[in-house]
Amino acid sequence: MMIQRNKRVVGAVAAMAAGILVASFGGDASAQTYKLMTGPQGGVWVPLGGTLKAMFEKAIPGATVQTLPGAGIANVKGVQEGKADFGFGNSISTVDAINGEPPFTEKATNVCQIANLYPQYFQVVVLADAGINKIEDIKGKAIAVQTRGNTAEVISQHILKAHGLSYEAMSKVNFMASYNDAAALLKDGHAQVFTLGTTIPASSVMDLATGRDIKLIPITDEGLAAMKKINAGYNKVIVPANTYPKQDKDLPVIGYSTHFITSCKLPEDKIYAVTKAMATQVADLAAVNKAMAKLTPKEMAEDIGVPLHPGAAKYYKEVGAL
């Protein structure tokens, strides 16, 4: 009898542990915890993640959403590997994951699309007194980029390559965990160049501008053409005049799209619920990032080369967006 009872206890403990594991990875257990990967501090993905956390917890009864720091490439890997249930992504790098292109080593099969959100701006910010007027002038300077492998860090390598440069041509390359830390390097004079991919105006750049005069370096048509040879998903977007202090004209920069991804394994009804919540509460998202103020279900459903989750597709078909 004692052995039988012990087996029952062990079985109960194992079942409980399994339940916790399932819940922590977005399973359909009674106490559901979903993991949502956001972005580096100083970017817009962190506050957007907080808004989506509250939104999703209302949309899925009994759910708890845990937000975690991340970045475009890291988020795709997190969802693919089952370490996260949701995440923000960048169109260029997520499509690379789907196709198994570098920096990914195999095709992502567990990454599904929920919605396109807004354009991203790859910004090359420099100190105004650093003597930098074009990308080629970065040669020999100290540069601050994201942690290796993150989307903006990869784009930093691409933009240097497109202009005949590399990290080896820099006096120093600083790999920073957050945009705020990168901006602090420039503020203290330890670097002259800061690259980031986020919305505009970026809070970290605005903070830097309170202590130092800065300017953005535009992309030329030739530079854009060279970038598109590296990744066809790059395009040109405009940073309007007066976005940042002392910016007196429109500036063209490299652009791509931010979108929202999920595990393809999550139940259709759950993803239907969160997709509907996002589409019907755009005003709450736009309060964090005004670039989404006019976002429509049709734009959210636009094909970017990432398969739609069946739950998202069900909602978009229901409202005539597909």
Coordinates of C-alpha atoms in Angstrom, one line a residue:
M1 CA 0.0 0.0 0.0
M2 CA 2.8 2.4 0.9
I3 CA 4.4 1.7 -2.6
Q4 CA 1.1 2.4 -4.3
R5 CA 0.6 5.6 -2.4
N6 CA 4.1 6.7 -3.3
K7 CA 3.4 6.0 -6.9
R8 CA 0.3 8.1 -6.7
V9 CA 2.2 11.0 -5.1
V10 CA 5.0 10.8 -7.7
G11 CA 2.4 10.7 -10.5
A12 CA 0.6 13.7 -9.1
V13 CA 3.8 15.6 -8.8
A14 CA 4.8 14.8 -12.3
A15 CA 1.4 15.8 -13.6
M16 CA 1.6 19.0 -11.7
A17 CA 5.0 19.7 -13.1
A18 CA 3.8 18.9 -16.6
G19 CA 0.9 21.3 -16.1
I20 CA 3.2 24.1 -15.0
L21 CA 5.4 23.5 -18.0
V22 CA 2.5 23.5 -20.4
A23 CA 1.0 26.7 -18.9
S24 CA 4.4 28.5 -19.0
F25 CA 4.7 27.9 -22.7
G26 CA 1.2 29.0 -23.6
G27 CA -0.6 25.6 -23.2
D28 CA -4.3 25.3 -22.6
A29 CA -4.1 24.7 -18.9
S30 CA -6.3 26.3 -16.3
A31 CA -3.6 28.7 -15.2
Q32 CA -2.3 30.0 -18.4
T33 CA 1.0 32.0 -18.6
Y34 CA 2.0 33.4 -21.9
K35 CA 5.5 34.8 -22.6
L36 CA 5.7 37.9 -24.8
M37 CA 9.1 39.0 -26.0
T38 CA 9.5 42.8 -26.5
G39 CA 12.7 44.7 -27.3
P40 CA 15.6 46.6 -25.9
Q41 CA 15.1 49.4 -23.4
G42 CA 14.7 52.7 -25.1
G43 CA 12.7 51.3 -28.0
V44 CA 9.0 51.3 -28.5
W45 CA 8.5 47.6 -28.2
V46 CA 8.7 47.6 -24.4
P47 CA 5.8 50.0 -23.8
L48 CA 3.8 48.3 -26.6
G49 CA 4.4 45.0 -24.9
G50 CA 2.9 46.4 -21.7
T51 CA -0.2 47.5 -23.6
L52 CA -0.6 44.1 -25.3
K53 CA -0.1 42.4 -21.9
A54 CA -3.2 44.2 -20.5
M55 CA -5.1 43.7 -23.8
F56 CA -4.4 39.9 -24.0
E57 CA -5.2 39.3 -20.3
K58 CA -8.7 40.7 -20.9
A59 CA -9.1 38.9 -24.2
I60 CA -8.2 35.4 -22.8
P61 CA -10.0 34.8 -19.5
G62 CA -7.6 33.5 -16.8
A63 CA -4.5 34.3 -18.8
T64 CA -1.4 35.9 -17.4
V65 CA 1.1 37.5 -19.8
Q66 CA 4.7 37.8 -18.9
T67 CA 6.7 40.4 -20.9
L68 CA 10.4 39.7 -21.5
P69 CA 13.2 41.7 -23.1
G70 CA 14.2 40.7 -26.6
A71 CA 15.0 41.9 -30.1
G72 CA 13.8 41.1 -33.6
I73 CA 16.0 38.0 -34.3
A74 CA 16.0 36.8 -30.7
N75 CA 12.2 37.0 -30.6
V76 CA 11.9 34.8 -33.7
K77 CA 14.3 32.3 -32.3
G78 CA 12.4 32.4 -28.9
V79 CA 9.1 31.6 -30.6
Q80 CA 10.5 29.0 -32.9
E81 CA 12.2 27.2 -30.0
G82 CA 9.2 27.3 -27.7
K83 CA 10.7 29.7 -25.2
A84 CA 8.1 32.4 -26.0
D85 CA 4.5 32.5 -27.2
F86 CA 4.4 35.9 -28.7
G87 CA 6.9 38.5 -29.9
F88 CA 7.6 41.5 -32.0
G89 CA 9.5 40.9 -35.2
N90 CA 11.1 42.8 -38.1
S91 CA 9.9 41.7 -41.6
I92 CA 13.3 41.4 -43.1
S93 CA 14.7 39.1 -40.4
T94 CA 11.6 37.1 -39.9
V95 CA 11.4 36.3 -43.6
D96 CA 15.0 35.2 -43.4
A97 CA 14.0 32.8 -40.6
I98 CA 11.1 31.4 -42.6
N99 CA 13.5 30.7 -45.5
G100 CA 16.4 29.6 -43.3
E101 CA 18.7 32.4 -44.5
P102 CA 21.6 33.8 -42.3
P103 CA 21.8 34.6 -39.5
F104 CA 19.4 31.6 -39.1
T105 CA 20.8 28.1 -39.6
E106 CA 17.5 26.3 -40.4
K107 CA 14.0 27.2 -41.6
A108 CA 11.6 28.4 -38.9
T109 CA 8.5 26.2 -38.9
N110 CA 6.8 27.3 -35.7
V111 CA 6.6 31.0 -36.4
C112 CA 3.2 32.4 -37.5
Q113 CA 2.0 35.9 -38.3
I114 CA -0.7 37.7 -36.3
A115 CA -0.4 41.3 -37.6
N116 CA 1.7 43.9 -39.4
L117 CA 1.9 47.0 -37.2
Y118 CA 4.0 49.9 -38.5
P119 CA 7.1 50.9 -40.3
Q120 CA 10.5 50.8 -38.6
Y121 CA 13.3 53.3 -39.2
F122 CA 16.9 52.3 -39.2
Q123 CA 18.6 55.4 -37.9
V124 CA 22.3 56.3 -38.0
V125 CA 22.7 59.0 -35.3
V126 CA 26.0 60.9 -35.0
L127 CA 27.4 63.7 -32.9
A128 CA 27.1 66.9 -34.8
D129 CA 30.7 67.8 -34.2
A130 CA 32.1 64.4 -35.3
G131 CA 32.7 65.4 -38.9
I132 CA 30.3 62.8 -40.3
N133 CA 28.1 63.8 -43.2
K134 CA 27.6 60.5 -45.0
I135 CA 27.9 56.8 -44.2
E136 CA 31.5 56.6 -45.6
D137 CA 32.6 59.2 -43.0
I138 CA 32.0 56.6 -40.2
K139 CA 35.3 55.0 -41.1
G140 CA 37.7 55.3 -38.1
K141 CA 35.0 56.3 -35.6
A142 CA 33.8 54.6 -32.5
I143 CA 30.3 53.1 -33.1
A144 CA 27.6 51.8 -30.7
V145 CA 25.4 49.0 -32.0
Q146 CA 23.0 46.4 -30.5
T147 CA 24.1 43.0 -29.1
R148 CA 25.4 40.7 -31.8
G149 CA 22.8 39.0 -33.8
N150 CA 20.0 41.4 -33.1
T151 CA 18.2 42.9 -36.0
A152 CA 19.6 46.4 -35.9
E153 CA 23.1 45.0 -35.3
V154 CA 22.8 42.9 -38.5
I155 CA 21.5 46.0 -40.4
S156 CA 24.5 47.9 -39.1
Q157 CA 26.7 45.3 -40.7
H158 CA 24.7 45.5 -43.9
I159 CA 24.8 49.3 -44.2
L160 CA 28.6 49.3 -43.6
K161 CA 29.1 46.6 -46.2
A162 CA 26.9 48.5 -48.7
H163 CA 29.3 51.4 -48.4
G164 CA 32.5 49.5 -48.5
L165 CA 33.1 49.4 -44.8
S166 CA 33.1 46.8 -42.0
Y167 CA 33.5 46.7 -38.2
E168 CA 37.2 46.3 -38.8
A169 CA 37.2 49.9 -40.3
M170 CA 36.0 51.3 -37.0
S171 CA 38.2 52.5 -34.2
K172 CA 35.9 50.6 -31.8
V173 CA 32.6 48.7 -31.9
N174 CA 30.5 48.7 -28.8
F175 CA 27.8 46.0 -28.6
M176 CA 25.1 47.4 -26.3
A177 CA 22.2 45.7 -24.6
S178 CA 19.9 48.7 -24.8
Y179 CA 19.5 51.8 -26.9
N180 CA 19.7 53.9 -23.8
D181 CA 23.1 52.5 -23.0
A182 CA 24.3 53.2 -26.5
A183 CA 23.0 56.8 -26.3
A184 CA 24.8 57.2 -23.0
L185 CA 28.1 56.3 -24.7
L186 CA 27.6 59.2 -27.2
K187 CA 26.5 61.6 -24.5
D188 CA 29.7 60.9 -22.6
G189 CA 31.9 61.2 -25.7
H190 CA 33.0 57.5 -25.8
A191 CA 31.4 56.9 -29.2
Q192 CA 30.5 59.2 -32.1
V193 CA 27.9 56.9 -33.9
F194 CA 24.8 55.2 -32.7
T195 CA 22.6 52.9 -34.8
L196 CA 19.1 51.7 -33.9
G197 CA 16.0 50.3 -35.5
T198 CA 12.7 51.6 -34.0
T199 CA 10.0 54.1 -34.5
I200 CA 10.4 57.9 -34.6
P201 CA 11.1 59.9 -32.6
A202 CA 13.0 57.3 -30.6
S203 CA 13.1 58.2 -26.9
S204 CA 16.8 57.3 -26.5
V205 CA 17.7 59.6 -29.4
M206 CA 15.6 62.4 -27.9
D207 CA 17.4 61.9 -24.5
L208 CA 20.7 62.1 -26.3
A209 CA 19.7 65.3 -28.0
T210 CA 19.1 67.0 -24.6
G211 CA 22.8 66.7 -23.8
R212 CA 24.6 66.8 -27.2
D213 CA 23.9 68.2 -30.6
I214 CA 23.2 65.3 -33.0
K215 CA 22.2 64.7 -36.6
L216 CA 20.9 61.8 -38.7
I217 CA 22.8 60.5 -41.7
P218 CA 20.5 59.9 -44.7
I219 CA 20.6 57.0 -47.1
T220 CA 21.4 57.7 -50.8
D221 CA 19.7 56.0 -53.7
E222 CA 22.9 54.2 -54.4
G223 CA 23.2 53.1 -50.8
L224 CA 19.6 51.9 -50.9
A225 CA 20.2 49.9 -54.1
A226 CA 23.3 48.3 -52.4
M227 CA 21.2 47.4 -49.3
K228 CA 18.4 45.8 -51.4
K229 CA 21.0 43.6 -53.0
I230 CA 21.8 42.3 -49.5
N231 CA 18.1 41.9 -48.5
A232 CA 15.2 42.7 -50.9
G233 CA 13.0 43.6 -47.9
Y234 CA 14.8 47.0 -47.3
N235 CA 13.0 50.1 -48.5
K236 CA 13.2 53.9 -48.1
V237 CA 11.2 55.7 -45.5
I238 CA 11.3 59.4 -44.6
V239 CA 12.1 60.9 -41.2
P240 CA 10.1 64.2 -41.4
A241 CA 11.8 67.5 -40.7
N242 CA 11.7 68.5 -37.0
T243 CA 11.4 64.9 -35.8
Y244 CA 14.5 65.6 -33.8
P245 CA 16.0 68.9 -32.5
K246 CA 17.8 70.9 -35.2
Q247 CA 16.7 68.6 -38.0
D248 CA 15.5 71.2 -40.5
K249 CA 14.7 68.9 -43.5
D250 CA 13.2 65.5 -44.4
L251 CA 15.7 62.7 -44.3
P252 CA 15.5 59.4 -46.2
V253 CA 16.6 56.3 -44.2
I254 CA 16.4 52.5 -44.5
G255 CA 13.0 51.2 -43.6
Y256 CA 11.3 47.8 -42.9
S257 CA 8.1 46.7 -41.1
T258 CA 7.4 45.7 -37.5
H259 CA 5.0 42.9 -37.1
F260 CA 3.7 40.6 -34.4
I261 CA 4.3 36.8 -34.3
T262 CA 3.2 33.8 -32.4
S263 CA 3.7 30.1 -32.0
C264 CA 1.9 28.2 -34.7
K265 CA 1.0 25.7 -32.0
L266 CA -1.2 28.0 -30.0
P267 CA -5.0 27.2 -30.2
E268 CA -7.0 28.9 -33.0
D269 CA -9.5 30.4 -30.6
K270 CA -6.8 32.1 -28.4
I271 CA -5.2 33.7 -31.4
Y272 CA -8.5 34.7 -32.8
A273 CA -9.2 36.5 -29.5
V274 CA -5.9 38.4 -29.4
T275 CA -6.1 39.4 -33.1
K276 CA -9.6 40.8 -32.6
A277 CA -8.5 42.6 -29.4
M278 CA -5.6 44.2 -31.3
A279 CA -7.7 45.2 -34.3
T280 CA -10.5 46.7 -32.3
Q281 CA -8.3 48.5 -29.8
V282 CA -5.9 50.2 -32.3
A283 CA -6.4 53.5 -30.4
D284 CA -4.7 52.0 -27.3
L285 CA -1.7 50.9 -29.4
A286 CA -1.6 54.3 -31.1
A287 CA -1.4 56.0 -27.7
V288 CA 2.0 54.3 -27.4
N289 CA 3.1 54.7 -31.0
K290 CA 1.1 57.2 -33.1
A291 CA 2.4 55.4 -36.3
M292 CA -0.5 52.9 -35.7
A293 CA -3.2 55.5 -35.5
K294 CA -4.7 54.6 -38.9
L295 CA -3.9 50.9 -38.8
T296 CA -6.6 48.8 -40.5
P297 CA -7.4 45.1 -40.4
K298 CA -6.5 45.0 -44.1
E299 CA -3.0 46.4 -43.4
M300 CA -2.6 44.1 -40.5
A301 CA -3.4 41.1 -42.7
E302 CA -1.1 42.0 -45.6
D303 CA 1.1 39.1 -46.7
I304 CA 4.8 39.8 -45.9
G305 CA 6.0 36.2 -46.5
V306 CA 5.2 34.9 -43.0
P307 CA 2.3 32.4 -42.7
L308 CA -0.8 33.7 -41.0
H309 CA -1.9 31.8 -37.9
P310 CA -5.3 30.1 -38.5
G311 CA -6.8 32.1 -35.7
A312 CA -5.6 35.4 -37.1
A313 CA -6.8 34.4 -40.6
K314 CA -10.2 33.5 -39.2
Y315 CA -10.6 37.0 -37.8
Y316 CA -9.4 38.8 -40.9
K317 CA -11.7 36.7 -43.1
E318 CA -14.6 37.6 -40.8
V319 CA -14.1 41.3 -41.2
G320 CA -13.4 41.2 -45.0
A321 CA -9.7 41.9 -44.7
L322 CA -8.7 38.7 -46.5

